[in-house]
């Protein structure tokens, strides 16, 4: 008997799944990016529906309705028109293990996670439906569909438990759910979130939900005049593109615009990739926070907004509040973006293979360059822009040398900056503590300045109420400097949230010293059946710098100095050189670049050429740094021929990585 | 408010807020004061034969006495130079920079929150008999390496109140092995617990359970 036949004859079981934890984990992933789960509800709902649209897109419509029926049952209904409905058959259990074809929409809506190969479809991994479950206080959704072949079907999901019915049985169960609802009579799909969370009720009634749709789907609303309706009690909104997201064809007194079409993206592996359109606009007044930055659009949906401060690190914070825009790639770019999109659809992956820059990074580079040009040419932003460009160039160089395995540990004033932000392990009682507003994008804070918009949200995704203590404090030199908040929250009911803030932190001269400082928010359990008193439930930490610039990271160069007189003494002869390196005070090296050298004049004919030239120059000068510090791959190497050979291969590797 | 410390071979003024000339003058005075005081402390420790214990069995006596001296010095400096409590780790670094003979060899001495001098300062707050009876310097150092223990002095108080070291007889363990075991169990069990939110009786109850676990294992 072989192992396989032997194995088949044994009793088999399924891996137990804790649905409660699974849903909480998925919801927690969304809370990394949104402060209100309603935002994710609209995004996933419209995306699912748009993917199922029929060929006549002008018949497509989605209605969102918050209602209380005649039995006082609260519900949130998502109903679409002009779609195929949930096509496909009711599948036997074992078929859910397979990766179902896209036509099996019913099966896919029931199942856990499926890849999606179609480039036109927006959704990717099928986890969106669990947002609806997470937005229900009792973790229940009811969904029904009518197909064009007249088949009516109803499903009820309570956490992982599913009931699926067809025909009369389905119609009867639908009527018994609410006397005010009838089975669907038009082709399409309806999803009912039973007993929705308060956030959803508040967002719908206050109009926030409409704004969420506008700021996510304005390309769809503008280009296709998409028909989206929101209803709550007696109010009704027909969603239109947001009035503050406008791009005039030419500059006005209050608006300055920068439009670029068909911008090429440098990728060695795939030729001909382009940004179809980039539009950046400056408003004379600060714009609403939810449209600030440059939106990366894929398939009519805003996935991620790149903050202006990420694109121009030294930009004035007040200026960054006035800039908005978007970038949309061609089909090839959109295909590549989809592959690196987070399952929540709120973020793109930031790293390519082997530490290389991915398509998102390549887009960011182009946008950064254009934004710089816009700022220079139309906003008269001269001060600090060169520094910002140099900062990005050095970051890029540091990324490359890290990718090729060079280490500059111990070179002085290295060390990372920032902290926080990235995905964290998911907790059932967790803390959402978004990055606060620093007066400077590099997170440098001067004495007397304030860090503002400190806001927290506590999510209790467990099945029991929780009493928690929230501590927010700063630490410096291994010592707690200041306690900003030490607050015990009244019991947070199961599946509910609590919040506090916004508040501000002033960096007082009497409490802080120059240098690295951390801001920590920590959640401690005081009473819960599943956790002991004192249990540290969650923690979020951000690093900032008091009266000091953050280090550039673990790279060799600290500063780029531009000079018109750079010479070197070679064998007793003074020679004009393209650049050279000198020690930087406090560790590391400065690169002195000769602006009068013919090579600079030839290669830097316009402002966008300089970063590439600087990278190349740093690659050429890097052996000098490595030899003087006796670092690998030059450690102990004295043979001149070997030094030359190593220098050239290092140069080739750096430039190869840069262009790939 | 400024203190001179050594950072990578360079003397720097560590200041609260922007530095004024007045701060510089006061920091220079403090530095001169520390040079004299530290030298006198070293002289006293040498006279008592304590400096000879450095790196040898029984060194805990030296470091306990160093801690006593540091406590007196901090109290004097705090009063005369008006340094706030938050600067204690920087003050101890300045003491380290000014010391010659009592300067420990280990690199950890240069750290701030978990420097050797800070540990000296902490254990000098306990009765000497108890410190001596409980562990050697290495063991105390391991114990205080836990930030949790450093952050809640009530844990050390419990250690003394419950005469934890006496329990080694029940397991017939050497002092060294018992200290190591109890330290490890406390550190593991309190790894994710912020004990500062517990009432004294709750903390003691928790620690008693940990002690029972260490005894019964």
PDB file of C-alpha atoms in Angstrom, chain A residues 33-273:
ATOM      1  CA  UNK A  33      -6.234  52.914   6.085  1.00  0.00           C
ATOM      2  CA  UNK A  34      -9.649  54.272   7.064  1.00  0.00           C
ATOM      3  CA  UNK A  35     -11.108  55.645  10.257  1.00  0.00           C
ATOM      4  CA  UNK A  36     -14.659  54.713   9.322  1.00  0.00           C
ATOM      5  CA  UNK A  37     -15.573  51.232   8.071  1.00  0.00           C
ATOM      6  CA  UNK A  38     -18.342  52.800   5.959  1.00  0.00           C
ATOM      7  CA  UNK A  39     -15.606  53.952   3.615  1.00  0.00           C
ATOM      8  CA  UNK A  40     -14.626  50.361   2.922  1.00  0.00           C
ATOM      9  CA  UNK A  41     -18.281  49.333   2.559  1.00  0.00           C
ATOM     10  CA  UNK A  42     -18.895  51.761  -0.300  1.00  0.00           C
ATOM     11  CA  UNK A  43     -15.596  50.962  -1.961  1.00  0.00           C
ATOM     12  CA  UNK A  44     -16.118  47.211  -2.033  1.00  0.00           C
ATOM     13  CA  UNK A  45     -19.818  47.449  -2.865  1.00  0.00           C
ATOM     14  CA  UNK A  46     -19.320  49.664  -5.912  1.00  0.00           C
ATOM     15  CA  UNK A  47     -16.334  47.679  -7.028  1.00  0.00           C
ATOM     16  CA  UNK A  48     -18.243  44.348  -6.905  1.00  0.00           C
ATOM     17  CA  UNK A  49     -21.152  45.852  -8.733  1.00  0.00           C
ATOM     18  CA  UNK A  50     -19.082  47.632 -11.379  1.00  0.00           C
ATOM     19  CA  UNK A  51     -17.285  44.348 -12.095  1.00  0.00           C
ATOM     20  CA  UNK A  52     -20.657  42.651 -12.728  1.00  0.00           C
ATOM     21  CA  UNK A  53     -21.986  45.432 -14.998  1.00  0.00           C
ATOM     22  CA  UNK A  54     -23.702  44.568 -18.281  1.00  0.00           C
ATOM     23  CA  UNK A  55     -22.288  45.930 -21.545  1.00  0.00           C
ATOM     24  CA  UNK A  56     -24.603  48.935 -21.554  1.00  0.00           C
ATOM     25  CA  UNK A  57     -22.875  50.812 -18.760  1.00  0.00           C
ATOM     26  CA  UNK A  58     -25.440  53.613 -18.763  1.00  0.00           C
ATOM     27  CA  UNK A  59     -28.045  51.198 -17.331  1.00  0.00           C
ATOM     28  CA  UNK A  60     -25.787  50.491 -14.370  1.00  0.00           C
ATOM     29  CA  UNK A  61     -26.906  51.889 -11.031  1.00  0.00           C
ATOM     30  CA  UNK A  62     -26.198  51.284  -7.340  1.00  0.00           C
ATOM     31  CA  UNK A  63     -28.444  52.342  -4.483  1.00  0.00           C
ATOM     32  CA  UNK A  64     -27.383  52.467  -0.856  1.00  0.00           C
ATOM     33  CA  UNK A  65     -30.218  52.682   1.648  1.00  0.00           C
ATOM     34  CA  UNK A  66     -30.140  52.913   5.416  1.00  0.00           C
ATOM     35  CA  UNK A  67     -33.583  52.031   6.812  1.00  0.00           C
ATOM     36  CA  UNK A  68     -35.571  50.875   9.791  1.00  0.00           C
ATOM     37  CA  UNK A  69     -38.480  48.628   8.785  1.00  0.00           C
ATOM     38  CA  UNK A  70     -41.959  48.508  10.326  1.00  0.00           C
ATOM     39  CA  UNK A  71     -40.730  46.015  12.938  1.00  0.00           C
ATOM     40  CA  UNK A  72     -37.918  48.463  13.905  1.00  0.00           C
ATOM     41  CA  UNK A  73     -35.283  46.250  12.360  1.00  0.00           C
ATOM     42  CA  UNK A  74     -32.307  48.309  11.169  1.00  0.00           C
ATOM     43  CA  UNK A  75     -30.659  47.446   7.885  1.00  0.00           C
ATOM     44  CA  UNK A  76     -28.311  48.846   5.277  1.00  0.00           C
ATOM     45  CA  UNK A  77     -29.147  47.804   1.724  1.00  0.00           C
ATOM     46  CA  UNK A  78     -26.864  47.795  -1.313  1.00  0.00           C
ATOM     47  CA  UNK A  79     -28.830  47.145  -4.483  1.00  0.00           C
ATOM     48  CA  UNK A  80     -27.511  47.217  -8.026  1.00  0.00           C
ATOM     49  CA  UNK A  81     -29.123  47.465 -11.465  1.00  0.00           C
ATOM     50  CA  UNK A  82     -27.773  46.817 -14.944  1.00  0.00           C
ATOM     51  CA  UNK A  83     -25.561  43.992 -13.695  1.00  0.00           C
ATOM     52  CA  UNK A  84     -25.513  40.281 -14.415  1.00  0.00           C
ATOM     53  CA  UNK A  85     -26.568  39.370 -10.862  1.00  0.00           C
ATOM     54  CA  UNK A  86     -24.763  36.575  -9.080  1.00  0.00           C
ATOM     55  CA  UNK A  87     -24.446  34.114 -11.948  1.00  0.00           C
ATOM     56  CA  UNK A  88     -23.346  30.486 -11.684  1.00  0.00           C
ATOM     57  CA  UNK A  89     -24.659  27.457  -9.860  1.00  0.00           C
ATOM     58  CA  UNK A  90     -25.018  26.501  -6.202  1.00  0.00           C
ATOM     59  CA  UNK A  91     -21.879  24.506  -5.685  1.00  0.00           C
ATOM     60  CA  UNK A  92     -21.252  21.359  -3.665  1.00  0.00           C
ATOM     61  CA  UNK A  93     -18.966  22.035  -0.685  1.00  0.00           C
ATOM     62  CA  UNK A  94     -15.822  20.484  -2.186  1.00  0.00           C
ATOM     63  CA  UNK A  95     -15.956  22.847  -5.177  1.00  0.00           C
ATOM     64  CA  UNK A  96     -15.276  25.836  -2.960  1.00  0.00           C
ATOM     65  CA  UNK A  97     -11.734  24.598  -2.537  1.00  0.00           C
ATOM     66  CA  UNK A  98     -11.109  25.205  -6.244  1.00  0.00           C
ATOM     67  CA  UNK A  99     -10.273  28.527  -7.800  1.00  0.00           C
ATOM     68  CA  UNK A 100     -13.623  29.216  -9.418  1.00  0.00           C
ATOM     69  CA  UNK A 101     -14.038  30.840 -12.845  1.00  0.00           C
ATOM     70  CA  UNK A 102     -15.282  34.421 -12.776  1.00  0.00           C
ATOM     71  CA  UNK A 103     -18.723  33.522 -14.162  1.00  0.00           C
ATOM     72  CA  UNK A 104     -19.384  31.552 -10.960  1.00  0.00           C
ATOM     73  CA  UNK A 105     -20.226  34.787  -9.152  1.00  0.00           C
ATOM     74  CA  UNK A 106     -22.594  33.112  -6.700  1.00  0.00           C
ATOM     75  CA  UNK A 107     -19.967  30.579  -5.674  1.00  0.00           C
ATOM     76  CA  UNK A 108     -17.301  33.237  -5.447  1.00  0.00           C
ATOM     77  CA  UNK A 109     -19.496  35.422  -3.263  1.00  0.00           C
ATOM     78  CA  UNK A 110     -20.010  32.484  -0.912  1.00  0.00           C
ATOM     79  CA  UNK A 111     -16.392  31.350  -0.787  1.00  0.00           C
ATOM     80  CA  UNK A 112     -13.336  32.611   1.018  1.00  0.00           C
ATOM     81  CA  UNK A 113     -10.805  33.950  -1.447  1.00  0.00           C
ATOM     82  CA  UNK A 114     -10.246  33.675  -5.149  1.00  0.00           C
ATOM     83  CA  UNK A 115      -7.714  35.128  -7.481  1.00  0.00           C
ATOM     84  CA  UNK A 116      -9.020  37.127 -10.359  1.00  0.00           C
ATOM     85  CA  UNK A 117      -7.237  36.990 -13.671  1.00  0.00           C
ATOM     86  CA  UNK A 118      -9.311  39.443 -15.687  1.00  0.00           C
ATOM     87  CA  UNK A 119      -7.545  42.729 -16.160  1.00  0.00           C
ATOM     88  CA  UNK A 120     -10.813  44.623 -16.444  1.00  0.00           C
ATOM     89  CA  UNK A 121     -12.224  43.465 -13.122  1.00  0.00           C
ATOM     90  CA  UNK A 122     -11.429  45.746 -10.202  1.00  0.00           C
ATOM     91  CA  UNK A 123     -11.688  43.261  -7.356  1.00  0.00           C
ATOM     92  CA  UNK A 124      -8.904  40.832  -6.858  1.00  0.00           C
ATOM     93  CA  UNK A 125      -9.095  38.482  -3.917  1.00  0.00           C
ATOM     94  CA  UNK A 126     -12.752  38.370  -2.945  1.00  0.00           C
ATOM     95  CA  UNK A 127     -12.385  39.450   0.668  1.00  0.00           C
ATOM     96  CA  UNK A 128     -14.555  42.543   0.225  1.00  0.00           C
ATOM     97  CA  UNK A 129     -17.782  40.758   1.155  1.00  0.00           C
ATOM     98  CA  UNK A 130     -16.418  40.229   4.650  1.00  0.00           C
ATOM     99  CA  UNK A 131     -16.393  43.986   5.106  1.00  0.00           C
ATOM    100  CA  UNK A 132     -20.187  43.791   4.930  1.00  0.00           C
ATOM    101  CA  UNK A 133     -20.212  41.044   7.572  1.00  0.00           C
ATOM    102  CA  UNK A 134     -17.876  43.126   9.736  1.00  0.00           C
ATOM    103  CA  UNK A 135     -20.195  46.129   9.376  1.00  0.00           C
ATOM    104  CA  UNK A 136     -23.069  44.140  10.877  1.00  0.00           C
ATOM    105  CA  UNK A 137     -23.355  44.087  14.654  1.00  0.00           C
ATOM    106  CA  UNK A 138     -24.510  40.479  14.553  1.00  0.00           C
ATOM    107  CA  UNK A 139     -22.143  39.521  11.713  1.00  0.00           C
ATOM    108  CA  UNK A 140     -25.004  38.763   9.345  1.00  0.00           C
ATOM    109  CA  UNK A 141     -25.690  39.647   5.749  1.00  0.00           C
ATOM    110  CA  UNK A 142     -28.613  38.619   3.564  1.00  0.00           C
ATOM    111  CA  UNK A 143     -28.112  38.692  -0.175  1.00  0.00           C
ATOM    112  CA  UNK A 144     -30.442  37.910  -3.017  1.00  0.00           C
ATOM    113  CA  UNK A 145     -30.103  37.978  -6.750  1.00  0.00           C
ATOM    114  CA  UNK A 146     -32.281  37.715  -9.809  1.00  0.00           C
ATOM    115  CA  UNK A 147     -30.659  36.592 -13.027  1.00  0.00           C
ATOM    116  CA  UNK A 148     -31.813  37.201 -16.569  1.00  0.00           C
ATOM    117  CA  UNK A 149     -32.848  33.512 -16.831  1.00  0.00           C
ATOM    118  CA  UNK A 150     -35.436  34.220 -14.097  1.00  0.00           C
ATOM    119  CA  UNK A 151     -33.665  32.308 -11.337  1.00  0.00           C
ATOM    120  CA  UNK A 152     -34.063  33.931  -7.923  1.00  0.00           C
ATOM    121  CA  UNK A 153     -31.667  33.020  -5.174  1.00  0.00           C
ATOM    122  CA  UNK A 154     -31.140  34.045  -1.568  1.00  0.00           C
ATOM    123  CA  UNK A 155     -28.197  33.547   0.750  1.00  0.00           C
ATOM    124  CA  UNK A 156     -27.729  34.321   4.433  1.00  0.00           C
ATOM    125  CA  UNK A 157     -24.296  34.466   5.980  1.00  0.00           C
ATOM    126  CA  UNK A 158     -23.778  34.656   9.725  1.00  0.00           C
ATOM    127  CA  UNK A 159     -20.009  34.704  10.268  1.00  0.00           C
ATOM    128  CA  UNK A 160     -18.978  31.460   8.478  1.00  0.00           C
ATOM    129  CA  UNK A 161     -22.410  29.861   8.466  1.00  0.00           C
ATOM    130  CA  UNK A 162     -24.177  29.980   5.103  1.00  0.00           C
ATOM    131  CA  UNK A 163     -27.739  29.218   4.054  1.00  0.00           C
ATOM    132  CA  UNK A 164     -28.483  29.259   0.317  1.00  0.00           C
ATOM    133  CA  UNK A 165     -31.909  28.825  -1.215  1.00  0.00           C
ATOM    134  CA  UNK A 166     -33.461  29.069  -4.661  1.00  0.00           C
ATOM    135  CA  UNK A 167     -36.950  29.751  -6.064  1.00  0.00           C
ATOM    136  CA  UNK A 168     -40.010  29.774  -3.800  1.00  0.00           C
ATOM    137  CA  UNK A 169     -38.125  28.770  -0.656  1.00  0.00           C
ATOM    138  CA  UNK A 170     -35.813  31.732  -1.192  1.00  0.00           C
ATOM    139  CA  UNK A 171     -38.728  34.125  -1.793  1.00  0.00           C
ATOM    140  CA  UNK A 172     -40.490  32.972   1.390  1.00  0.00           C
ATOM    141  CA  UNK A 173     -37.400  33.424   3.533  1.00  0.00           C
ATOM    142  CA  UNK A 174     -36.858  36.903   2.092  1.00  0.00           C
ATOM    143  CA  UNK A 175     -40.418  37.917   3.019  1.00  0.00           C
ATOM    144  CA  UNK A 176     -40.057  36.469   6.494  1.00  0.00           C
ATOM    145  CA  UNK A 177     -36.888  38.551   7.059  1.00  0.00           C
ATOM    146  CA  UNK A 178     -38.778  41.824   6.759  1.00  0.00           C
ATOM    147  CA  UNK A 179     -42.410  42.546   5.931  1.00  0.00           C
ATOM    148  CA  UNK A 180     -41.210  45.662   4.104  1.00  0.00           C
ATOM    149  CA  UNK A 181     -38.928  43.874   1.649  1.00  0.00           C
ATOM    150  CA  UNK A 182     -39.918  41.816  -1.377  1.00  0.00           C
ATOM    151  CA  UNK A 183     -37.754  39.476  -3.441  1.00  0.00           C
ATOM    152  CA  UNK A 184     -35.893  41.278  -6.217  1.00  0.00           C
ATOM    153  CA  UNK A 185     -37.922  41.884  -9.332  1.00  0.00           C
ATOM    154  CA  UNK A 186     -35.133  43.231 -11.521  1.00  0.00           C
ATOM    155  CA  UNK A 187     -31.948  41.563 -12.672  1.00  0.00           C
ATOM    156  CA  UNK A 188     -29.157  42.382 -10.265  1.00  0.00           C
ATOM    157  CA  UNK A 189     -27.985  41.782  -6.724  1.00  0.00           C
ATOM    158  CA  UNK A 190     -28.950  43.109  -3.324  1.00  0.00           C
ATOM    159  CA  UNK A 191     -26.867  42.804  -0.166  1.00  0.00           C
ATOM    160  CA  UNK A 192     -28.481  43.632   3.162  1.00  0.00           C
ATOM    161  CA  UNK A 193     -26.262  44.351   6.135  1.00  0.00           C
ATOM    162  CA  UNK A 194     -28.386  43.297   9.076  1.00  0.00           C
ATOM    163  CA  UNK A 195     -28.257  45.529  12.168  1.00  0.00           C
ATOM    164  CA  UNK A 196     -25.490  47.777  10.800  1.00  0.00           C
ATOM    165  CA  UNK A 197     -22.841  49.311  13.067  1.00  0.00           C
ATOM    166  CA  UNK A 198     -23.437  52.901  14.236  1.00  0.00           C
ATOM    167  CA  UNK A 199     -20.628  54.213  12.034  1.00  0.00           C
ATOM    168  CA  UNK A 200     -22.583  53.202   8.948  1.00  0.00           C
ATOM    169  CA  UNK A 201     -25.785  54.814  10.187  1.00  0.00           C
ATOM    170  CA  UNK A 202     -23.971  58.010  11.078  1.00  0.00           C
ATOM    171  CA  UNK A 203     -22.049  58.161   7.797  1.00  0.00           C
ATOM    172  CA  UNK A 204     -25.198  57.646   5.727  1.00  0.00           C
ATOM    173  CA  UNK A 205     -27.337  60.164   7.570  1.00  0.00           C
ATOM    174  CA  UNK A 206     -24.646  62.825   7.848  1.00  0.00           C
ATOM    175  CA  UNK A 207     -23.715  62.766   4.162  1.00  0.00           C
ATOM    176  CA  UNK A 208     -20.199  61.471   4.911  1.00  0.00           C
ATOM    177  CA  UNK A 209     -21.022  58.325   2.945  1.00  0.00           C
ATOM    178  CA  UNK A 210     -21.717  60.419  -0.154  1.00  0.00           C
ATOM    179  CA  UNK A 211     -18.389  62.186   0.280  1.00  0.00           C
ATOM    180  CA  UNK A 212     -16.597  58.813   0.603  1.00  0.00           C
ATOM    181  CA  UNK A 213     -18.098  57.727  -2.718  1.00  0.00           C
ATOM    182  CA  UNK A 214     -17.245  61.038  -4.361  1.00  0.00           C
ATOM    183  CA  UNK A 215     -13.605  60.995  -3.333  1.00  0.00           C
ATOM    184  CA  UNK A 216     -13.141  57.316  -4.256  1.00  0.00           C
ATOM    185  CA  UNK A 217     -15.116  57.096  -7.471  1.00  0.00           C
ATOM    186  CA  UNK A 218     -14.930  60.578  -8.988  1.00  0.00           C
ATOM    187  CA  UNK A 219     -13.215  59.280 -12.160  1.00  0.00           C
ATOM    188  CA  UNK A 220     -16.196  56.937 -12.687  1.00  0.00           C
ATOM    189  CA  UNK A 221     -18.660  59.680 -11.797  1.00  0.00           C
ATOM    190  CA  UNK A 222     -16.963  62.100 -14.199  1.00  0.00           C
ATOM    191  CA  UNK A 223     -16.152  59.847 -17.156  1.00  0.00           C
ATOM    192  CA  UNK A 224     -19.233  57.580 -17.160  1.00  0.00           C
ATOM    193  CA  UNK A 225     -21.717  59.718 -15.256  1.00  0.00           C
ATOM    194  CA  UNK A 226     -22.158  56.663 -13.039  1.00  0.00           C
ATOM    195  CA  UNK A 227     -25.549  56.526 -11.340  1.00  0.00           C
ATOM    196  CA  UNK A 228     -25.126  56.122  -7.602  1.00  0.00           C
ATOM    197  CA  UNK A 229     -27.879  56.933  -5.099  1.00  0.00           C
ATOM    198  CA  UNK A 230     -27.720  57.148  -1.311  1.00  0.00           C
ATOM    199  CA  UNK A 231     -30.885  57.156   0.827  1.00  0.00           C
ATOM    200  CA  UNK A 232     -31.405  57.480   4.545  1.00  0.00           C
ATOM    201  CA  UNK A 233     -34.801  58.099   6.160  1.00  0.00           C
ATOM    202  CA  UNK A 234     -36.412  60.719   3.954  1.00  0.00           C
ATOM    203  CA  UNK A 235     -33.154  62.065   2.514  1.00  0.00           C
ATOM    204  CA  UNK A 236     -31.877  61.135  -0.924  1.00  0.00           C
ATOM    205  CA  UNK A 237     -28.588  62.031  -2.590  1.00  0.00           C
ATOM    206  CA  UNK A 238     -27.680  61.531  -6.246  1.00  0.00           C
ATOM    207  CA  UNK A 239     -23.933  61.295  -6.081  1.00  0.00           C
ATOM    208  CA  UNK A 240     -22.038  63.561  -8.452  1.00  0.00           C
ATOM    209  CA  UNK A 241     -18.319  64.198  -8.804  1.00  0.00           C
ATOM    210  CA  UNK A 242     -17.020  66.363  -5.953  1.00  0.00           C
ATOM    211  CA  UNK A 243     -17.240  70.084  -6.573  1.00  0.00           C
ATOM    212  CA  UNK A 244     -13.799  70.696  -5.053  1.00  0.00           C
ATOM    213  CA  UNK A 245     -11.989  68.182  -7.292  1.00  0.00           C
ATOM    214  CA  UNK A 246     -11.816  70.367 -10.362  1.00  0.00           C
ATOM    215  CA  UNK A 247      -9.154  70.801 -13.004  1.00  0.00           C
ATOM    216  CA  UNK A 248      -9.636  73.921 -15.134  1.00  0.00           C
ATOM    217  CA  UNK A 249      -8.254  73.851 -18.687  1.00  0.00           C
ATOM    218  CA  UNK A 250      -6.071  76.859 -17.870  1.00  0.00           C
ATOM    219  CA  UNK A 251      -4.918  78.725 -14.773  1.00  0.00           C
ATOM    220  CA  UNK A 252      -7.325  80.997 -12.943  1.00  0.00           C
ATOM    221  CA  UNK A 253      -6.784  83.446 -10.108  1.00  0.00           C
ATOM    222  CA  UNK A 254      -7.397  80.754  -7.507  1.00  0.00           C
ATOM    223  CA  UNK A 255      -6.440  77.588  -9.347  1.00  0.00           C
ATOM    224  CA  UNK A 256      -3.230  76.655 -11.107  1.00  0.00           C
ATOM    225  CA  UNK A 257      -3.163  73.450 -13.069  1.00  0.00           C
ATOM    226  CA  UNK A 258      -0.509  71.154 -14.494  1.00  0.00           C
ATOM    227  CA  UNK A 259      -1.640  68.577 -17.044  1.00  0.00           C
ATOM    228  CA  UNK A 260       0.614  66.024 -18.700  1.00  0.00           C
ATOM    229  CA  UNK A 261      -0.454  63.281 -21.091  1.00  0.00           C
ATOM    230  CA  UNK A 262       1.393  60.194 -22.308  1.00  0.00           C
ATOM    231  CA  UNK A 263       4.319  60.408 -19.951  1.00  0.00           C
ATOM    232  CA  UNK A 264       6.732  57.505 -20.464  1.00  0.00           C
ATOM    233  CA  UNK A 265       7.657  55.318 -17.480  1.00  0.00           C
ATOM    234  CA  UNK A 266      11.184  53.952 -17.380  1.00  0.00           C
ATOM    235  CA  UNK A 267      11.048  50.160 -16.943  1.00  0.00           C
ATOM    236  CA  UNK A 268      13.743  48.007 -18.375  1.00  0.00           C
ATOM    237  CA  UNK A 269      11.676  44.810 -18.411  1.00  0.00           C
ATOM    238  CA  UNK A 270       8.571  46.202 -20.144  1.00  0.00           C
ATOM    239  CA  UNK A 271       8.824  48.805 -22.868  1.00  0.00           C
ATOM    240  CA  UNK A 272       6.292  51.439 -23.804  1.00  0.00           C
ATOM    241  CA  UNK A 273       4.517  51.843 -20.449  1.00  0.00           C
TER     242      UNK A 273
END
